[in-house]
Coordinates of C-alpha atoms in Angstrom, one line a residue:
M368 CA -3.7 20.2 2.4
A369 CA -0.9 21.7 0.2
L370 CA 1.8 23.9 1.5
H371 CA 2.9 26.5 -1.0
V372 CA 6.0 28.4 -0.1
L373 CA 6.3 31.6 -2.1
P374 CA 9.7 33.2 -2.7
S375 CA 10.2 36.7 -1.0
Q376 CA 10.0 39.9 -3.3
P377 CA 12.6 42.1 -2.5
N378 CA 11.6 44.9 -4.8
K379 CA 7.8 45.1 -3.4
P380 CA 7.2 47.9 -0.9
I381 CA 6.2 47.3 2.7
G382 CA 2.7 48.4 3.9
K383 CA 1.7 49.6 7.0
G384 CA 1.6 46.6 9.7
E385 CA 3.4 44.3 7.3
K386 CA 7.0 43.0 8.5
K387 CA 9.7 42.4 6.4
M388 CA 10.2 38.8 5.6
S389 CA 13.2 37.2 4.0
I390 CA 12.1 33.6 3.1
N391 CA 14.8 31.1 2.0
E392 CA 12.8 28.2 0.2
D393 CA 15.4 25.7 1.0
K394 CA 15.7 26.4 5.0
I395 CA 12.0 26.4 5.3
L396 CA 11.4 23.2 3.6
D397 CA 14.1 21.6 5.5
K398 CA 12.3 22.6 8.6
L399 CA 9.0 21.5 7.7
T400 CA 9.8 18.2 6.2
P401 CA 12.1 16.0 7.6
D402 CA 14.9 14.6 5.6
K403 CA 13.6 11.5 4.0
K404 CA 16.4 11.0 1.8
P405 CA 17.8 7.5 3.5
K406 CA 21.7 7.8 4.2
L407 CA 23.8 5.9 1.7
L408 CA 25.8 3.7 4.1
P409 CA 28.7 2.3 2.8
S410 CA 28.1 -1.3 4.3
H411 CA 24.9 -1.3 2.2
T412 CA 26.4 -0.3 -1.0
L413 CA 29.4 -2.8 -0.6
G414 CA 26.9 -5.6 0.2
L415 CA 24.9 -4.7 -2.8
C416 CA 27.9 -4.5 -4.8
L417 CA 29.1 -8.1 -3.5
I418 CA 25.7 -9.3 -4.4
L419 CA 25.4 -8.2 -7.6
S420 CA 28.9 -9.4 -8.5
L421 CA 28.2 -12.9 -7.1
F422 CA 24.9 -12.9 -9.0
W423 CA 26.8 -11.9 -12.4
W424 CA 29.6 -14.2 -11.6
I425 CA 27.1 -17.2 -10.9
N426 CA 25.1 -16.3 -14.2
S427 CA 28.2 -15.8 -16.4
N428 CA 31.1 -17.8 -15.1
Y429 CA 33.5 -15.9 -17.5
S430 CA 37.0 -14.6 -16.9
N431 CA 37.7 -12.9 -20.0
P432 CA 39.0 -9.2 -19.3
L433 CA 36.6 -7.7 -21.6
L434 CA 33.5 -9.7 -20.2
L435 CA 34.7 -9.0 -16.6
S436 CA 34.9 -5.1 -17.3
L437 CA 31.6 -5.3 -19.0
G438 CA 30.2 -7.0 -16.0
G439 CA 32.2 -4.4 -13.6
G440 CA 30.8 -1.6 -15.6
S441 CA 27.1 -3.1 -15.5
I442 CA 27.4 -3.4 -11.6
L443 CA 28.5 0.2 -11.1
L444 CA 25.7 1.5 -13.5
V445 CA 23.1 -0.4 -11.5
L446 CA 24.6 1.1 -8.1
Y447 CA 24.6 4.5 -9.6
I448 CA 20.8 3.8 -10.5
A449 CA 20.0 2.6 -7.0
H450 CA 21.6 5.5 -5.4
R451 CA 19.6 8.1 -7.2
M452 CA 16.6 6.2 -6.6
D453 CA 17.3 6.3 -3.1
V454 CA 16.8 2.4 -2.6
V455 CA 19.8 1.4 -0.8
D456 CA 19.1 1.4 2.6
Q457 CA 18.6 -0.9 5.5
E458 CA 15.1 -2.2 4.5
S459 CA 16.3 -2.8 0.9
L460 CA 19.2 -4.6 1.9
P461 CA 18.8 -6.0 5.7
I462 CA 22.5 -6.7 6.2
H463 CA 21.8 -6.3 10.0
L464 CA 19.5 -9.3 9.9
S465 CA 22.0 -11.6 8.1
A466 CA 23.9 -12.9 11.2
K467 CA 20.7 -13.8 13.1
M468 CA 18.4 -14.9 10.2
P469 CA 19.8 -18.5 10.0
G470 CA 19.2 -19.1 13.7
Y471 CA 15.7 -17.9 13.3
M472 CA 14.8 -19.7 9.9
L473 CA 16.0 -23.1 11.7
W474 CA 13.8 -22.1 14.7
L475 CA 10.9 -21.1 12.2
A476 CA 11.3 -24.6 10.1
K477 CA 11.0 -26.7 13.5
E478 CA 7.9 -24.3 14.4
I479 CA 6.2 -25.2 10.9
V480 CA 7.2 -29.2 11.3
I481 CA 5.0 -28.9 14.7
A482 CA 2.2 -27.0 13.5
N483 CA 1.8 -29.4 10.5
I484 CA 1.7 -32.2 12.9
S485 CA -1.1 -30.4 14.9
V486 CA -3.0 -29.6 11.5
V487 CA -2.9 -33.1 10.8
K488 CA -4.4 -34.4 14.0
Q489 CA -7.2 -31.9 13.7
I490 CA -7.8 -33.1 10.2
W491 CA -8.1 -36.7 11.7
L492 CA -10.1 -35.6 14.5
G493 CA -12.6 -33.9 12.1
N494 CA -14.8 -30.9 12.5
S495 CA -15.2 -31.0 16.2
S496 CA -11.7 -30.1 16.9
I497 CA -11.6 -27.0 14.6
S498 CA -12.8 -24.0 15.8
P499 CA -12.0 -20.8 13.1
T500 CA -11.0 -17.9 15.0
L501 CA -10.2 -14.4 14.0
A502 CA -8.4 -12.2 16.4
T503 CA -6.0 -9.4 16.7
I504 CA -2.4 -9.6 18.2
D505 CA 0.2 -7.0 19.1
A506 CA 3.7 -6.8 17.2
T507 CA 6.2 -5.4 19.2
Q508 CA 8.8 -4.8 16.5
S509 CA 10.1 -1.2 15.7
T510 CA 10.5 -1.6 11.9
D511 CA 8.4 -2.2 9.0
L512 CA 10.5 -4.8 7.8
T513 CA 10.5 -7.0 10.9
K514 CA 6.7 -6.6 11.2
V515 CA 6.3 -8.1 7.8
I516 CA 8.8 -11.0 8.9
Y517 CA 6.5 -11.6 11.6
A518 CA 3.5 -11.7 9.7
N519 CA 4.8 -13.7 7.3
S520 CA 6.2 -16.1 9.7
I521 CA 2.7 -16.5 11.1
T522 CA 1.4 -17.0 7.4
L523 CA 4.1 -19.8 7.0
T524 CA 2.9 -21.7 10.1
P525 CA 0.3 -24.0 9.2
G526 CA -3.1 -23.4 10.8
T527 CA -2.9 -19.6 11.1
V528 CA -2.8 -17.0 8.3
A529 CA -2.0 -13.3 8.7
V530 CA -5.2 -11.4 7.3
G531 CA -3.8 -7.8 7.9
L532 CA -1.0 -5.7 9.4
V533 CA -2.4 -2.4 10.8
D534 CA 0.3 -0.2 12.4
D535 CA 1.4 -2.4 15.5
Q536 CA -1.3 -5.3 15.3
V537 CA -1.6 -8.2 13.2
I538 CA -4.7 -9.7 12.5
I539 CA -4.9 -13.5 12.4
H540 CA -7.2 -16.2 11.0
A541 CA -6.4 -19.8 13.0
L542 CA -7.9 -23.0 12.6
S543 CA -8.4 -23.1 16.4
K544 CA -8.3 -20.9 19.4
E545 CA -5.2 -22.7 20.9
N546 CA -3.2 -21.5 17.7
I547 CA -4.2 -18.1 18.6
D548 CA -3.1 -18.4 22.5
T549 CA 0.0 -19.7 21.3
L550 CA 0.6 -16.5 19.2
K551 CA -0.7 -14.3 22.2
A552 CA 2.0 -15.9 24.4
G553 CA 4.6 -14.0 22.3
K554 CA 7.4 -16.5 21.8
M555 CA 7.3 -15.9 17.9
D556 CA 6.9 -12.4 18.5
R557 CA 9.8 -12.4 20.8
R558 CA 12.4 -14.3 18.4
V559 CA 11.6 -11.7 15.4
T560 CA 12.2 -8.6 17.7
E561 CA 15.6 -10.2 18.7
L562 CA 16.4 -10.0 15.0
E563 CA 16.5 -6.3 15.3
K564 CA 19.2 -6.2 18.1

């Protein structure tokens, strides 16, 4: 259903039973549609600037003033384009996850090793130890970014694959029911949720 806002017509005579309405399109549109334009936070812009500068420096390794100024100009151009496209926000540049991410990555690496050992055991034991299961588990994360991190973490862990992510639920395929039970216990879910805090 499309919403059409018609501008007011001040010169049109008002008929019987009609009320005089003055419509300000900008105010009505602001009230009807929430402001979807992300706020440009200085920390995200600064973070993007530092990442681009480091990336440029690693690739070029020049200290010539002319080349440095051209590199700085190209970085400013990219920042301007990113600002115009409204892509500099907490999901495109998740600075708030940076401090806790190394600890989570170490924990995930340990879980991947444990899951690999479990899968090798299942292969050695043969088909009797494998019971393919498809289940849905809850994702308690509040942002789309951390829900995707959770689903990808499940997929990275051998023996389980995140098949789909719908709202607050992740559809999982696992080699055995034990893998589903481990995920339903919620340890991985809690670890990803802690990244948001």
